[in-house]
Coordinates of C-alpha atoms in Angstrom, one line a residue:
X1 CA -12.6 -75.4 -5.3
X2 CA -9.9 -75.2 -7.7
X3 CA -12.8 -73.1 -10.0
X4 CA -13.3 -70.7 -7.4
X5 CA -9.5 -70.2 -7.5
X6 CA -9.2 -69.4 -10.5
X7 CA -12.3 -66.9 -10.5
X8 CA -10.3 -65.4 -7.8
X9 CA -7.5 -64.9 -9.8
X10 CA -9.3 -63.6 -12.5
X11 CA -10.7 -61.0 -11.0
X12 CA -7.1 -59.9 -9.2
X13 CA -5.8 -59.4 -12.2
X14 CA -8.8 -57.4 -13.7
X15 CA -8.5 -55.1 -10.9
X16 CA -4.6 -54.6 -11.1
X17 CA -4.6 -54.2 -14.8
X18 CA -7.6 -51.4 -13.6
X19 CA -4.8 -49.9 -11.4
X20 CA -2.7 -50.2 -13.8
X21 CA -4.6 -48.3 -17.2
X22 CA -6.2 -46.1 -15.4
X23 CA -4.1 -44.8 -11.7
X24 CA -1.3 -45.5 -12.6
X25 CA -0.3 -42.5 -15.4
X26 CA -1.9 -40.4 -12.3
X27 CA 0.4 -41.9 -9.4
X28 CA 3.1 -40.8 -12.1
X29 CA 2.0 -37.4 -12.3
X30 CA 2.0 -36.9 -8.8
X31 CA 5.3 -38.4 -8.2
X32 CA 6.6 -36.0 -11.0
X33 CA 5.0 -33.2 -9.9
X34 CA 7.0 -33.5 -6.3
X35 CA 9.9 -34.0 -8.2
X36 CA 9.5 -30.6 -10.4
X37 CA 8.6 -29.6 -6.3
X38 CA 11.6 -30.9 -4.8
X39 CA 13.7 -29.4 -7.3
X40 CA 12.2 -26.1 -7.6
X41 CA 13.0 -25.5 -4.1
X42 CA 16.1 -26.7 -4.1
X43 CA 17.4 -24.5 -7.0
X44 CA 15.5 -21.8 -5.1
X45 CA 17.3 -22.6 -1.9
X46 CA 20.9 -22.5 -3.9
X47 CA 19.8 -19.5 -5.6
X48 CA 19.3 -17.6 -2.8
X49 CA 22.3 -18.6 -1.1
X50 CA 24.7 -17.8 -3.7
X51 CA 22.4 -14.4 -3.9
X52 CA 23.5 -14.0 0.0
X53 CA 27.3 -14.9 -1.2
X54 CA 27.4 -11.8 -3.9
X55 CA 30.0 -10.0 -3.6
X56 CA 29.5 -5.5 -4.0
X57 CA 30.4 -5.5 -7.5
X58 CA 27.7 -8.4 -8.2
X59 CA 25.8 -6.6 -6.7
X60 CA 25.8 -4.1 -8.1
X61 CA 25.9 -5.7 -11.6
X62 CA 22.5 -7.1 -10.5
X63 CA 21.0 -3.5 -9.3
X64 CA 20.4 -5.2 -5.6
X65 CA 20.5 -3.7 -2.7
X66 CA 24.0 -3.4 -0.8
X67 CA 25.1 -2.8 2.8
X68 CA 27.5 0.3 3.9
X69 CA 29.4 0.9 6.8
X70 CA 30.8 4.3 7.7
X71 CA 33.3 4.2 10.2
X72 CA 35.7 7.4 11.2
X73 CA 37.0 9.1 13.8
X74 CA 35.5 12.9 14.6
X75 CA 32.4 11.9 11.5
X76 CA 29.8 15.2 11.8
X77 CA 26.6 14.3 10.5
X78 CA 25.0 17.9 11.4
X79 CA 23.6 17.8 7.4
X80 CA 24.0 14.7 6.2
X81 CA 22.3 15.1 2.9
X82 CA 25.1 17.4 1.8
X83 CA 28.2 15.2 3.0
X84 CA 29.8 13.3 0.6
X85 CA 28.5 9.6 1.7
X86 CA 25.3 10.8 1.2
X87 CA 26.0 12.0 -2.8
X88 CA 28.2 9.1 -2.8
X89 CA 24.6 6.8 -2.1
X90 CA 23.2 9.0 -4.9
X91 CA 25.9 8.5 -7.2
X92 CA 25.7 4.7 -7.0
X93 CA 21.7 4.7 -7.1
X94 CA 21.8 6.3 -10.1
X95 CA 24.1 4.6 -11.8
X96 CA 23.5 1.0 -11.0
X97 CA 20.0 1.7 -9.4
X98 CA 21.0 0.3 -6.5
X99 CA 19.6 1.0 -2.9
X100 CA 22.1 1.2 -0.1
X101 CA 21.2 0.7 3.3
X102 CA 23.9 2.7 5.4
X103 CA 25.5 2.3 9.4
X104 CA 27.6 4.4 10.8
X105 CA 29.9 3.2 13.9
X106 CA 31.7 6.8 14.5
X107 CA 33.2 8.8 17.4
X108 CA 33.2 12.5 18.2
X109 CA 36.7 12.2 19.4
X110 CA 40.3 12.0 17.0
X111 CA 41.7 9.3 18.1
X112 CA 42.0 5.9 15.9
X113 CA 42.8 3.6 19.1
X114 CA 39.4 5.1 20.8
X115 CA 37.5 3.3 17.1
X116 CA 39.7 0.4 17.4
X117 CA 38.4 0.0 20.4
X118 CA 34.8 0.3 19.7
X119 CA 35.1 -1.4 16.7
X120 CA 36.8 -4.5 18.5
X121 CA 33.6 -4.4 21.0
X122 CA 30.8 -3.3 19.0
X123 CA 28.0 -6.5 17.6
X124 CA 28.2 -5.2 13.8
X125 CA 26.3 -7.1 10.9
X126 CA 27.8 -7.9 7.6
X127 CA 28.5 -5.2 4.9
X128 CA 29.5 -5.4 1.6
X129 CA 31.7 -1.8 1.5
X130 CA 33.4 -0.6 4.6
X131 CA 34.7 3.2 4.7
X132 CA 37.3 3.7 7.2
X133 CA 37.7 7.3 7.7
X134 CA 40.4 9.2 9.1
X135 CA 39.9 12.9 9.9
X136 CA 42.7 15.3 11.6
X137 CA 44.3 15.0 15.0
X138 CA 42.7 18.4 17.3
X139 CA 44.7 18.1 20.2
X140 CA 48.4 17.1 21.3
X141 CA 48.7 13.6 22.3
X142 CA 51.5 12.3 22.1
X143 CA 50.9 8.5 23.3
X144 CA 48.7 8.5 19.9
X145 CA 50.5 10.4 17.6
X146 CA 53.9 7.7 18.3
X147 CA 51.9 5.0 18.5
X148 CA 49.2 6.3 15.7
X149 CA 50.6 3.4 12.5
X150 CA 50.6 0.6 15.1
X151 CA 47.0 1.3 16.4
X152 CA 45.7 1.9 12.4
X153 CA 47.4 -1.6 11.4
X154 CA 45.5 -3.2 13.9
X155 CA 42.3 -1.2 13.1
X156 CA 43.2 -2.5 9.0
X157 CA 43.7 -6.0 10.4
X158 CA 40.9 -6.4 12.3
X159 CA 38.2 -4.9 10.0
X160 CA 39.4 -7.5 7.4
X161 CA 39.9 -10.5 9.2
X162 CA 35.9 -9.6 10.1
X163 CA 35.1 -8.8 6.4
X164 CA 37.3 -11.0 4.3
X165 CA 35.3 -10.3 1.0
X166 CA 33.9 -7.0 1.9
X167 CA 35.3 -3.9 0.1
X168 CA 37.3 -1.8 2.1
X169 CA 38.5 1.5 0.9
X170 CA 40.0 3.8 4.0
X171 CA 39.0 7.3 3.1
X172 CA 41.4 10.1 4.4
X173 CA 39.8 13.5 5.3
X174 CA 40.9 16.9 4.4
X175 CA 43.4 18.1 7.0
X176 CA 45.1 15.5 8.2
X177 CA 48.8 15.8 8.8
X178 CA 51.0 14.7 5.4
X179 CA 53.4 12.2 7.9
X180 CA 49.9 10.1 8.9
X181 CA 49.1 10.1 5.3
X182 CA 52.4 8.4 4.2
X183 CA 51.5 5.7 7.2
X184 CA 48.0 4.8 6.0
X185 CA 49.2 4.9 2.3
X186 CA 51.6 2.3 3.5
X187 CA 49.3 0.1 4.9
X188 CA 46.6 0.2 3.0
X189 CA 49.6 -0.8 0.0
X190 CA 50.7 -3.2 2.0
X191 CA 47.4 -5.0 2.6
X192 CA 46.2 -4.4 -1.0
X193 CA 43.3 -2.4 -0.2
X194 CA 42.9 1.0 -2.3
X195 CA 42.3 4.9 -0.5
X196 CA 40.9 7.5 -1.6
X197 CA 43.0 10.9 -0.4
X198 CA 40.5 13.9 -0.4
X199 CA 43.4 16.5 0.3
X200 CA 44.9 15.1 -2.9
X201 CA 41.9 15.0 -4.3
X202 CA 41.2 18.6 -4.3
X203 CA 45.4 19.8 -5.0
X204 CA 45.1 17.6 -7.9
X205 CA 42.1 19.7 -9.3
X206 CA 42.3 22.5 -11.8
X207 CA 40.9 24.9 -9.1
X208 CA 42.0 26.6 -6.1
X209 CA 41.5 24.7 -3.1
X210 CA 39.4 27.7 -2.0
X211 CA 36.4 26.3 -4.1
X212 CA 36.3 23.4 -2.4
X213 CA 37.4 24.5 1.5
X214 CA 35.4 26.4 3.8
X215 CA 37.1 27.3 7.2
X216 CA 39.5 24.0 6.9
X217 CA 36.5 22.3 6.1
X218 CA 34.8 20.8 2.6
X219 CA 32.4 23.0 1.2
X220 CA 29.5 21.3 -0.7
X221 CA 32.3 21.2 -4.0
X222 CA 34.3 20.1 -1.6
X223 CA 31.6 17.3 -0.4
X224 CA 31.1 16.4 -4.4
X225 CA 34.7 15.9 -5.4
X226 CA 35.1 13.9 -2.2
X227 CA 32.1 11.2 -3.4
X228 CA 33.0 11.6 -7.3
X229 CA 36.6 10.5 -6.2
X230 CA 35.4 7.5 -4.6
X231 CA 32.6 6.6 -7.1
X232 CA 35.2 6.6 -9.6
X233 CA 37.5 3.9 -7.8
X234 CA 34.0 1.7 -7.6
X235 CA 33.5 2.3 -11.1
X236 CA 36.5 1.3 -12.0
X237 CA 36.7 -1.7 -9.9
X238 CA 33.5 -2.3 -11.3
X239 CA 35.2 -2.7 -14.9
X240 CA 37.9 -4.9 -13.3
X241 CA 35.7 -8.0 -11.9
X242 CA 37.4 -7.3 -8.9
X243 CA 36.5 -9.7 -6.0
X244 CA 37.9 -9.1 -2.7
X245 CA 39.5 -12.2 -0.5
X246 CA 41.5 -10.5 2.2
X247 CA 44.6 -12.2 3.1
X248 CA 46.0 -10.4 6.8
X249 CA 49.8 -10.7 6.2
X250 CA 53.0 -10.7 8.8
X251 CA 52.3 -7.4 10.9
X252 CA 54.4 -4.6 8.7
X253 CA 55.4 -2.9 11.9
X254 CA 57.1 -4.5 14.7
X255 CA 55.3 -4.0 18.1
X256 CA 52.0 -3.4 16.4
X257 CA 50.8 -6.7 17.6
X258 CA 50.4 -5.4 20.9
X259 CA 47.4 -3.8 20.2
X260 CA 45.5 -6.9 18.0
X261 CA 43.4 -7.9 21.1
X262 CA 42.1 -4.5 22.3
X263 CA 39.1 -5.0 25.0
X264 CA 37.3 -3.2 27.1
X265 CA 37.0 -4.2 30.5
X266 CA 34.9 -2.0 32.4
X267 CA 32.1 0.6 31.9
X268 CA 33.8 3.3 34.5
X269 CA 32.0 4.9 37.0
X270 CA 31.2 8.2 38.9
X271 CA 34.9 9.0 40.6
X272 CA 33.9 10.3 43.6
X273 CA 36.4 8.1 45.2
X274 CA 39.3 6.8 44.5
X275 CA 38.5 3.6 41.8
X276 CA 40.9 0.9 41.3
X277 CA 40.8 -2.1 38.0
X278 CA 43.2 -5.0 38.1
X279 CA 44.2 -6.0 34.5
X280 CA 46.8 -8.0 32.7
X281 CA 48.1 -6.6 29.8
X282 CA 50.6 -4.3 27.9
X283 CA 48.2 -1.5 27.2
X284 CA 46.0 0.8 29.1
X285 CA 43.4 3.4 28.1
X286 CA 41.0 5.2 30.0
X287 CA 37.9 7.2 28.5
X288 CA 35.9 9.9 30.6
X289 CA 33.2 11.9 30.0
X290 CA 34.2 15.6 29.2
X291 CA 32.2 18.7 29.8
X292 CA 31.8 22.3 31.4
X293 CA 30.9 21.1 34.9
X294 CA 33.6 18.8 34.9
X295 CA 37.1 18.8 37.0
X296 CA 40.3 17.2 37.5
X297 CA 41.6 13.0 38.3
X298 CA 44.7 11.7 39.1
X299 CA 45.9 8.6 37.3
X300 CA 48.2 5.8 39.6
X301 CA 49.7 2.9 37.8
X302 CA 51.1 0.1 40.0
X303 CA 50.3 2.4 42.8
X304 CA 52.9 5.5 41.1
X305 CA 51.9 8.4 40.0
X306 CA 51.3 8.6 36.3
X307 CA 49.8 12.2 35.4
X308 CA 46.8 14.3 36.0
X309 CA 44.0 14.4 33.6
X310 CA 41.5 17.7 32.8
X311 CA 38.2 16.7 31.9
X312 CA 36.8 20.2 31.4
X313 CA 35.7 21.2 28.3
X314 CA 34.3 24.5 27.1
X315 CA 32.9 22.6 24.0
X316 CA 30.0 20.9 25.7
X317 CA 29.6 17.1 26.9
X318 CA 31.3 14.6 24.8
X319 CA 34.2 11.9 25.6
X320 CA 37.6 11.2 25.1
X321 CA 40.1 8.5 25.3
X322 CA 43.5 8.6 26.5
X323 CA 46.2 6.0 25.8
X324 CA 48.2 6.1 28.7
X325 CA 50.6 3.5 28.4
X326 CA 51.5 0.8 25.6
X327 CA 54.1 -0.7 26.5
X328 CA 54.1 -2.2 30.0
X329 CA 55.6 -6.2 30.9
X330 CA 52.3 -8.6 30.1
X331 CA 51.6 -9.1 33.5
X332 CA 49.2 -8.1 36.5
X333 CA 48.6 -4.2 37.1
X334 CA 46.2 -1.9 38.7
X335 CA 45.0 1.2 37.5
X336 CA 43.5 3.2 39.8
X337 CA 41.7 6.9 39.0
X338 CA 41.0 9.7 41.6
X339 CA 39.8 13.3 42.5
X340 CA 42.6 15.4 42.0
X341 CA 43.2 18.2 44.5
X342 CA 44.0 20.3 41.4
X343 CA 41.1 22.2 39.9
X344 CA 40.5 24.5 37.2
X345 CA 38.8 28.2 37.3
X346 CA 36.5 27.8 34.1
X347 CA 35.1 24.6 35.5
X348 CA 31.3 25.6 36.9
X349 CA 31.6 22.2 38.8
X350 CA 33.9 19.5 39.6
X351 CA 32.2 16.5 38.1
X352 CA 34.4 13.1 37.5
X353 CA 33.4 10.6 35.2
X354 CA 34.9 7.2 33.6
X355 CA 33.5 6.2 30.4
X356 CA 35.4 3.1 30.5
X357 CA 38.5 0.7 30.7
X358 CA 40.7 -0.3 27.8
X359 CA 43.4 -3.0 27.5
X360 CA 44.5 -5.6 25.8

């Protein structure tokens, strides 16, 4: 018995010192070949996150692709490859051969609270620049123009608080008015953001603004100095390690806060009748659909009369927001829109149409 144990035992330890010579240095292999594995991946993993975490100008640094967003008021893309974005996108290809993928969230109409608006509502990806433009005012309205710093704050504020390392650089068209210049210079100061000012731009230049204006609007020089402007204040950011951590401040102007929740809380409807929307806030803004076929509403707040609105225009379909009032008691109103008895002559119809419903 006991020499049949110990034959037993013999052999045991033959076959783990077998195991041991000979699959063992393998076993190792394996093991350290998952490990190289395991770590490959995870150094991939953290390199692609802190890819995803670059910043514009590390972007750029590293040639990769970056992510623009146009946003303005009144933005015509009738020839797009001879606006300035679009040499701007050249520029920065060329220089740092970098792609750019480009959005644009834009309006047809001039009115800043009509893209705070859609800004405030719209499902937008992340971006690494944001241009805010701001083109002239074309008609009288004089809810905007008094309320026009307030509404632009808010439009600064909210952008950043979305887009707290994004590059933001508000981007003020040719023609607009020299007291709403002094307001965005302001606040864009005040927030520590940078501007580019195209009708500086061009009165800074050795030439006659003639060379560069066509009709009260950029020519293709015009279009060029606009993008070399702003290419220069990337360049130069570029040679400043500049990294962007927005920080949104006290308001800078009191009553501005009114408009930080701006919402929109219906999608309108044919006013054949009259159309009433129960709301609770300080600020109310209606948006209808303009055209030639299209006639005259009347506006009740509270169930007063507030003023007649005109939506015929001779310039085709497009919309238009009005700010009626921004400064009501934060409590429950009704707004209610209505065929007007007035008409007008050019009208060829007498259409009525709400776009939609805008508070706060």
């Amino acid at each position: 018995m006991k020499r049949k144990l110990g034959i037993f035992l013999i052999i045991t330890m033959l076959i783990a010192l077998i195991l041991i010579v000979f699959v063992g240095p393998k076993y190792q292999e394996i093991k350290l070949e998952n490990l190289q594995t395991d770590r490959s991946l995870t150094a991939s993993s953290s390199k692609t996150e802190s890819s995803e975490d670059l910043g514009l100008y590390d972007k750029l640094k590293e040639s990769k692709s970056i992510d623009i967003l146009v946003m303005g008021n009144r933005y015509k893309m009738d020839e797009p490859d001879s606006l300035w974005i679009d040499r701007f996108k050249k520029s920065i290809h060329n220089q740092y051969d970098s792609e750019t993928n480009v959005d644009f969230l834009t309006t047809e109409e001039d009115r800043v609270f009509r893209l705070l608006a859609d800004y405030s509502n719209a499902e937008l990806e992340s971006y690494d620049l944001i241009l805010l433009t701001i083109a002239p005012y074309g008609s009288n309205d004089e809810q905007g123009d008094q309320n026009f710093r307030l509404v632009f704050e808010n439009l600064l504020r909210t952008v950043m608080s979305n887009n707290p390392n994004t590059e933001i650089i508000p981007v003020i068209e040719y023609g607009v008015d020299y007291e709403k210049v002094d307001q965005i210079q302001n606040l864009t100061q005040y927030y520590g953001l940078t501007y580019v000012d195209i009708k500086h731009v061009i009165e800074s230049s050795k030439s006659s603004n003639s060379e560069y204006i066509l009709e009260d609007q950029l020519n293709d020089e015009g279009h060029q100095l606009a993008s070399d402007e702003l290419f220069e204040r990337i360049r130069a950011h570029m040679f400043q390690n500049k990294r962007n951590n927005h920080q949104v401040e006290e308001f800078l102007h009191s009553g501005a806060e009114r408009f930080s929740s701006i919402q929109v809380i219906s999608d309108g409807g044919q006013v054949d009748e009259p159309l009433s929307f129960n709301f609770t806030g300080e600020i109310i803004g209606l948006t209808f659909q303009m055209g030639s076929d299209h006639g005259i509403v009347d506006i009740y707040l509270d169930g007063e009369y507030l003023r007649s609105i005109d939506t015929y225009s001779s310039d085709g379909d497009s919309e238009k927001t009005f700010l009626l009032n921004s400064q009501l008691a934060d409590s429950e109103h009704v707004i209610t829109i209505q065929p007007s008895l007035l008409t007008n002559e050019n009208a060829e119809g007498s259409e009525r149409e709400l776009v939609r419903v805008i508070t706060n």
